[in-house]
Every structure is written in C-alpha cells, then in structure tokens.
Amino acid sequence: NAGVTQTPKFRILKIGQSMTLQCTQDMNHNYMYWYRQDPGMGLKLIYYSVGAGITDKGEVPNGYNVSRSTTEDFPLRLELAAPSQTSVYFCASSFPGQGTSYEQYFGPGTRLTVT
Amino acid sequence: DAKTTQPTSMDCAEGRAANLPCNHSTISGNEYVYWYRQIHSQGPQYIIHGLKNNETNEMASLIITEDRKSSTLILPHATLRDTAVYYCIDNSGSARQLTFGSGTQLTVLP
C-alpha cells in the first residue's frame, strides 16, 4: 500500500491564481480530512468527508472547496489564492472500523507559497 | 479550540525515558485521548490512544489518571530519532476529526 499520497509536493502561486491539491488513499478508508499548518503552529482542519458524496466544513474552510466523488480521492481546491493561504497542507484518512480506533494516516504534505 | 494543554518544550537524554504530560481536564467521559508526533516537516504520525486504562504498544506507553484529567506519554528509551513535536489530542466530532494544539517539542540530547 502506498498509503496517503499528495501532489504536488511544492507549489508557488501568484495572488488570484487557482489550483487543486490532490490527495489519494489506497486503504479503502471512509473518512478523509484536509488540514493546514502554519509555521510553528498545530494543524487546523479545513474540510472533511465521511464518505463519497459527503463533505463538511472544518475550522478554517474559507477560501477552499472540496469534492469527494470516489472513496480514494479527496481534492482540495483554492479558487483565488491569497498570501494568507501560504501554508503546508496535509491530507489524512481513517477507517471507523470495529471498536474505537480512529487512527488517522497522514500524507507527506504540500508546501504552498502565495506571492 | 484544543481541549488539551501541554508544556511547550522538553529535553531528554538519549537512552533515558521521556515522560510527556498532558492536561485534558475538560475531556468528556467517552472521548479518547490520542497522541501523535510530527517529525520536522513530515505528516503527523499516530502513536497511541486510550480511554481509561493504561495502554502500551511497540512505540510508547500511555498512563491515564483515574479521574481522566491528565495523561502521560512515556517513550521508554528515547533515541535521537524521537526528537519531534508531540501532540496530545481528543478526537471529538462526528468524523473523529483531530483538534491540534501547539504540542510539546521534545528534543533528545546525545
């Protein structure tokens, strides 16, 4: 299993440009999440999904959109990039199986700079 | 906001046990406490979780106080590769989303 993969690894955007951060998992996990991490801070939840066709906002959703058409993919869309969106973006997935374990598996991150 | 509080930083000598405390006095009765760590620039890595009982796995041990208001993560024989930011987190929410605080920067010294 590749686990959670994210592309691209790095990206520089100009203000007002748009882009899609890709996230794919091959573990058949129902739940997927997008977090952002600013320098020296903990991760903040942007959006999450509990299954294909179902998404919901997290703590910091403004300026972002998501879709979940398949179990495997959970892309994050930035429509009008702003300098405040300069951050490291992490995608994660988990499987709410039997019992209580909701361990999340994280991707390697996408480092985005908006100038 | 995170429901947990942790010291900002700690040092530990290589080969010694690292004991990382966490206060979660407002955690509700059915919420688990999770520990993750983040080695510089990488995605967070799950370590261990627990509800009431002490837990142990190949990476660490988790000691939870009887009143569940605090817990301690123990790395029994810290190595230089254990230098990381350690997060103590509750996983409340309908999708068990994680609410990260600032964590504890553990530095293992040679």
XYZ file of N, CA, C and O in Angstrom, chain B:
440
model
N -11.319 25.178 19.736
C -10.037 25.230 20.423
C -9.714 23.860 21.013
O -10.599 23.109 21.385
N -8.393 23.596 21.088
C -7.970 22.339 21.662
C -8.406 22.257 23.109
O -8.387 23.246 23.837
N -8.747 21.044 23.539
C -9.160 20.856 24.916
C -8.008 20.371 25.765
O -8.211 19.996 26.902
N -6.837 20.315 25.222
C -5.679 19.799 25.936
C -4.618 20.871 26.073
O -4.520 21.780 25.255
N -3.818 20.772 27.145
C -2.686 21.672 27.339
C -1.430 20.857 27.607
O -1.480 19.850 28.327
N -0.334 21.298 27.002
C 0.942 20.602 27.121
C 2.058 21.624 27.316
O 1.935 22.777 26.886
N 3.175 21.206 27.940
C 4.322 22.122 28.008
C 4.844 22.392 26.604
O 4.730 21.555 25.714
N 5.414 23.564 26.443
C 5.884 23.965 25.120
C 7.066 23.128 24.662
O 7.154 22.738 23.502
N 7.988 22.831 25.580
C 9.178 22.092 25.178
C 9.717 21.278 26.346
O 9.466 21.585 27.516
N 10.465 20.217 26.002
C 11.125 19.359 26.976
C 12.385 18.807 26.344
O 12.440 18.609 25.124
N 13.371 18.538 27.200
C 14.579 17.853 26.766
C 14.662 16.505 27.457
O 14.133 16.323 28.562
N 15.349 15.572 26.813
C 15.539 14.250 27.398
C 16.888 13.722 26.919
O 17.245 13.915 25.740
N 17.619 13.048 27.807
C 18.893 12.454 27.406
C 18.648 11.167 26.643
O 17.742 10.385 26.961
N 19.441 10.943 25.620
C 19.329 9.731 24.827
C 19.457 8.501 25.715
O 20.329 8.425 26.588
N 18.554 7.532 25.497
C 18.575 6.300 26.283
C 17.729 6.356 27.543
O 17.422 5.312 28.124
N 17.346 7.554 27.952
C 16.508 7.687 29.126
C 15.042 7.710 28.711
O 14.698 7.877 27.553
N 14.166 7.546 29.712
C 12.737 7.612 29.435
C 12.299 9.071 29.271
O 12.713 9.935 30.038
N 11.472 9.303 28.279
C 10.871 10.631 28.091
C 9.428 10.562 28.562
O 8.676 9.687 28.120
N 9.085 11.455 29.471
C 7.732 11.483 30.031
C 7.068 12.798 29.630
O 7.456 13.860 30.106
N 6.060 12.717 28.775
C 5.416 13.918 28.263
C 4.023 14.041 28.866
O 3.167 13.193 28.625
N 3.789 15.112 29.645
C 2.492 15.256 30.298
C 1.480 15.976 29.417
O 1.845 16.741 28.510
N 0.218 15.743 29.730
C -0.876 16.416 29.029
C -2.033 16.606 30.001
O -2.406 15.678 30.716
N -2.573 17.797 30.010
C -3.761 18.078 30.817
C -4.965 18.115 29.909
O -4.972 18.827 28.905
N -5.995 17.323 30.239
C -7.238 17.322 29.455
C -8.419 17.285 30.416
O -9.277 16.395 30.341
N -8.463 18.269 31.298
C -9.451 18.275 32.373
C -10.882 18.442 31.878
O -11.821 18.126 32.595
N -11.055 18.954 30.641
C -12.419 19.178 30.140
C -12.885 18.077 29.196
O -13.959 18.176 28.610
N -12.093 17.043 29.037
C -12.468 15.977 28.114
C -13.689 15.237 28.656
O -13.820 15.028 29.866
N -14.609 14.863 27.775
C -15.815 14.196 28.247
C -15.550 12.702 28.442
O -14.547 12.161 27.992
N -16.528 12.039 29.095
C -16.310 10.673 29.532
C -16.089 9.651 28.433
O -15.447 8.631 28.662
N -16.609 9.911 27.236
C -16.479 8.927 26.166
C -15.475 9.331 25.092
O -15.450 8.744 24.012
N -14.690 10.353 25.358
C -13.692 10.805 24.384
C -12.339 10.183 24.687
O -11.864 10.217 25.820
N -11.737 9.646 23.652
C -10.416 9.067 23.789
C -9.355 10.154 23.742
O -9.547 11.200 23.128
N -8.223 9.862 24.330
C -7.051 10.714 24.219
C -6.097 10.056 23.225
O -5.756 8.880 23.375
N -5.704 10.814 22.230
C -4.781 10.322 21.213
C -3.455 11.075 21.311
O -3.421 12.258 21.635
N -2.402 10.368 20.984
C -1.088 11.001 20.882
C -0.559 10.790 19.473
O -0.572 9.667 18.951
N -0.105 11.891 18.891
C 0.562 11.875 17.598
C 1.894 12.604 17.754
O 2.077 13.398 18.675
N 2.794 12.342 16.833
C 4.013 13.136 16.803
C 4.296 13.575 15.377
O 3.866 12.926 14.422
N 5.040 14.673 15.259
C 5.381 15.208 13.953
C 6.877 15.497 13.933
O 7.348 16.407 14.621
N 7.567 14.689 13.171
C 8.990 14.906 12.955
C 9.115 15.970 11.878
O 8.364 15.968 10.912
N 10.082 16.833 12.043
C 10.208 18.052 11.253
C 9.741 17.905 9.805
O 10.227 17.090 9.052
N 8.722 18.726 9.459
C 8.220 18.867 8.091
C 7.439 17.670 7.572
O 6.923 17.719 6.472
N 7.344 16.589 8.360
C 6.599 15.420 7.890
C 5.154 15.472 8.369
O 4.801 16.277 9.235
N 4.315 14.607 7.814
C 2.948 14.492 8.306
C 2.937 13.864 9.693
O 3.802 13.061 10.025
N 1.970 14.216 10.527
C 1.883 13.626 11.862
C 1.768 12.100 11.800
O 1.213 11.547 10.849
N 2.274 11.458 12.835
C 2.287 10.002 12.928
C 1.568 9.590 14.202
O 1.868 10.090 15.291
N 0.633 8.676 14.076
C -0.090 8.166 15.239
C 0.859 7.404 16.160
O 1.730 6.661 15.704
N 0.684 7.592 17.477
C 1.491 6.844 18.440
C 0.631 5.867 19.218
O 0.869 4.664 19.197
N -0.388 6.379 19.901
C -1.150 5.547 20.822
C -2.424 6.281 21.212
O -2.513 7.503 21.034
N -3.418 5.569 21.715
C -4.603 6.219 22.241
C -5.160 5.412 23.408
O -4.833 4.224 23.561
N -6.000 6.062 24.226
C -6.582 5.375 25.364
C -7.808 6.109 25.889
O -8.043 7.279 25.578
N -8.585 5.396 26.697
C -9.792 5.973 27.304
C -9.646 6.064 28.820
O -9.683 7.136 29.392
N -9.518 4.917 29.459
C -9.412 4.899 30.925
C -8.192 4.123 31.386
O -7.511 4.517 32.319
N -7.941 3.017 30.704
C -6.868 2.132 31.138
C -5.536 2.557 30.546
O -5.482 3.211 29.506
N -4.479 2.177 31.213
C -3.147 2.407 30.659
C -2.964 1.531 29.424
O -3.497 0.417 29.348
N -2.240 2.041 28.462
C -2.032 1.336 27.210
C -0.548 1.285 26.881
O 0.207 2.203 27.238
N -0.160 0.231 26.194
C 1.235 0.089 25.752
C 1.254 -0.514 24.367
O 0.466 -1.409 24.067
N 2.119 0.006 23.520
C 2.372 -0.631 22.232
C 3.876 -0.591 21.969
O 4.659 -0.261 22.869
N 4.257 -0.912 20.751
C 5.684 -1.014 20.454
C 6.389 0.328 20.479
O 7.612 0.388 20.549
N 5.637 1.408 20.418
C 6.262 2.731 20.401
C 6.324 3.372 21.777
O 7.305 4.053 22.100
N 5.259 3.200 22.575
C 5.172 4.003 23.791
C 4.172 3.394 24.766
O 3.454 2.445 24.434
N 4.117 3.997 25.948
C 3.097 3.674 26.940
C 2.307 4.937 27.253
O 2.852 6.049 27.194
N 1.039 4.747 27.570
C 0.164 5.855 27.915
C -0.422 5.591 29.287
O -1.075 4.552 29.492
N -0.174 6.524 30.198
C -0.706 6.426 31.548
C -1.776 7.488 31.713
O -1.501 8.689 31.548
N -2.999 7.075 32.035
C -4.116 7.998 32.198
C -4.521 7.995 33.671
O -4.702 6.921 34.259
N -4.661 9.170 34.247
C -5.060 9.245 35.652
C -6.485 8.734 35.826
O -7.292 8.743 34.879
N -6.776 8.296 37.035
C -8.082 7.697 37.295
C -9.222 8.674 37.026
O -10.297 8.285 36.560
N -9.006 9.952 37.289
C -10.046 10.948 37.043
C -10.057 11.419 35.586
O -10.879 12.259 35.198
N -9.169 10.899 34.781
C -9.060 11.193 33.333
C -8.745 12.657 33.031
O -8.925 13.107 31.915
N -8.273 13.388 33.994
C -7.986 14.801 33.749
C -6.597 15.020 33.183
O -6.263 16.126 32.733
N -5.769 14.015 33.208
C -4.434 14.166 32.638
C -3.880 12.815 32.236
O -4.413 11.768 32.618
N -2.846 12.862 31.406
C -2.187 11.631 30.990
C -0.710 11.914 30.738
O -0.295 13.080 30.641
N 0.064 10.841 30.661
C 1.492 10.956 30.385
C 1.872 9.953 29.317
O 1.538 8.771 29.435
N 2.539 10.436 28.296
C 3.100 9.567 27.273
C 4.522 9.240 27.671
O 5.304 10.145 27.983
N 4.867 7.961 27.639
C 6.212 7.550 28.023
C 6.897 6.873 26.848
O 6.387 5.886 26.304
N 8.043 7.439 26.443
C 8.925 6.772 25.494
C 10.023 6.134 26.331
O 10.851 6.846 26.903
N 10.055 4.823 26.444
C 10.898 4.196 27.472
C 12.400 4.393 27.281
O 13.131 4.521 28.272
N 12.867 4.411 26.064
C 14.304 4.580 25.801
C 14.451 5.536 24.615
O 14.543 5.112 23.474
N 14.427 6.823 24.914
C 14.405 7.821 23.843
C 15.675 7.762 22.992
O 16.786 7.590 23.510
N 15.493 7.903 21.697
C 16.616 7.996 20.761
C 16.572 9.358 20.077
O 15.570 10.077 20.150
N 17.640 9.691 19.376
C 17.702 10.973 18.687
C 16.564 11.101 17.673
O 16.067 12.203 17.406
N 16.149 9.959 17.117
C 15.075 9.987 16.124
C 13.709 10.283 16.725
O 12.736 10.473 15.991
N 13.618 10.282 18.062
C 12.361 10.639 18.723
C 12.200 12.137 18.883
O 11.161 12.598 19.375
N 13.196 12.916 18.493
C 13.057 14.376 18.518
C 11.935 14.774 17.568
O 11.975 14.475 16.379
N 10.911 15.435 18.122
C 9.707 15.744 17.347
C 8.782 16.622 18.190
O 9.026 16.829 19.382
N 7.722 17.085 17.574
C 6.635 17.734 18.314
C 5.591 16.670 18.617
O 5.156 15.951 17.711
N 5.217 16.560 19.886
C 4.258 15.554 20.325
C 2.940 16.233 20.674
O 2.894 17.183 21.453
N 1.871 15.723 20.085
C 0.542 16.290 20.269
C -0.347 15.336 21.065
O -0.464 14.150 20.720
N -0.956 15.867 22.084
C -1.980 15.164 22.855
C -3.325 15.715 22.393
O -3.542 16.932 22.439
N -4.217 14.857 21.925
C -5.408 15.333 21.219
C -6.633 14.527 21.625
O -6.538 13.316 21.811
N -7.777 15.200 21.731
C -9.021 14.453 21.804
C -9.580 14.359 20.391
O -9.243 15.175 19.533
N -10.391 13.383 20.122
C -10.904 13.213 18.764
C -12.421 13.300 18.737
O -13.100 12.459 18.190
N -12.940 14.364 19.314
C -14.380 14.563 19.309
C -14.854 14.954 17.921
O -14.080 15.263 17.037
N -16.130 14.942 17.723
C -16.686 15.305 16.430
C -17.270 14.106 15.717
O -16.885 12.976 15.961
N -18.182 14.382 14.793
C -18.901 13.305 14.125
C -17.989 12.444 13.270
O -18.250 11.274 13.057
N -16.904 13.016 12.766
C -15.968 12.268 11.934
C -14.652 12.073 12.655
O -13.634 11.819 12.034
N -14.692 12.189 13.971
C -13.488 11.996 14.782
C -12.326 12.864 14.281
O -11.186 12.437 14.280
N -12.659 14.079 13.893
C -11.606 14.965 13.437
C -10.732 15.392 14.621
O -11.196 15.487 15.749
N -9.463 15.626 14.329
C -8.494 15.960 15.364
C -8.406 17.465 15.537
O -8.415 18.210 14.563
N -8.326 17.912 16.779
C -8.116 19.326 17.084
C -6.737 19.464 17.708
O -6.536 19.098 18.864
N -5.808 19.968 16.929
C -4.421 20.063 17.368
C -4.190 21.332 18.173
O -4.675 22.399 17.814
N -3.427 21.204 19.251
C -2.887 22.373 19.937
C -1.499 22.635 19.399
O -1.188 22.282 18.257
N -0.665 23.246 20.212
C 0.698 23.560 19.781
C 1.682 22.439 20.065
O 2.787 22.422 19.533
N 1.300 21.493 20.933
C 2.151 20.345 21.203
C 3.369 20.657 22.054
O 3.596 21.795 22.472
N 4.144 19.616 22.321
C 5.398 19.717 23.072
C 6.558 19.375 22.144
O 6.573 18.289 21.562
N 7.509 20.284 22.035
C 8.720 19.992 21.283
C 9.649 19.198 22.183
O 10.181 19.724 23.160
N 9.826 17.907 21.863
C 10.760 17.068 22.599
C 12.086 17.041 21.860
O 12.125 16.700 20.677
N 13.132 17.389 22.557
C 14.477 17.302 21.993
C 15.245 16.249 22.767
O 15.398 16.355 23.985
N 15.705 15.216 22.062
C 16.513 14.180 22.680
C 17.975 14.543 22.480
O 18.430 14.715 21.338
N 18.687 14.665 23.576
C 20.067 15.134 23.543
C 21.055 13.975 23.609
O 20.841 13.030 24.361
N 22.130 14.040 22.812
C 23.103 12.931 22.837
C 23.893 12.907 24.129
O 23.994 13.891 24.841
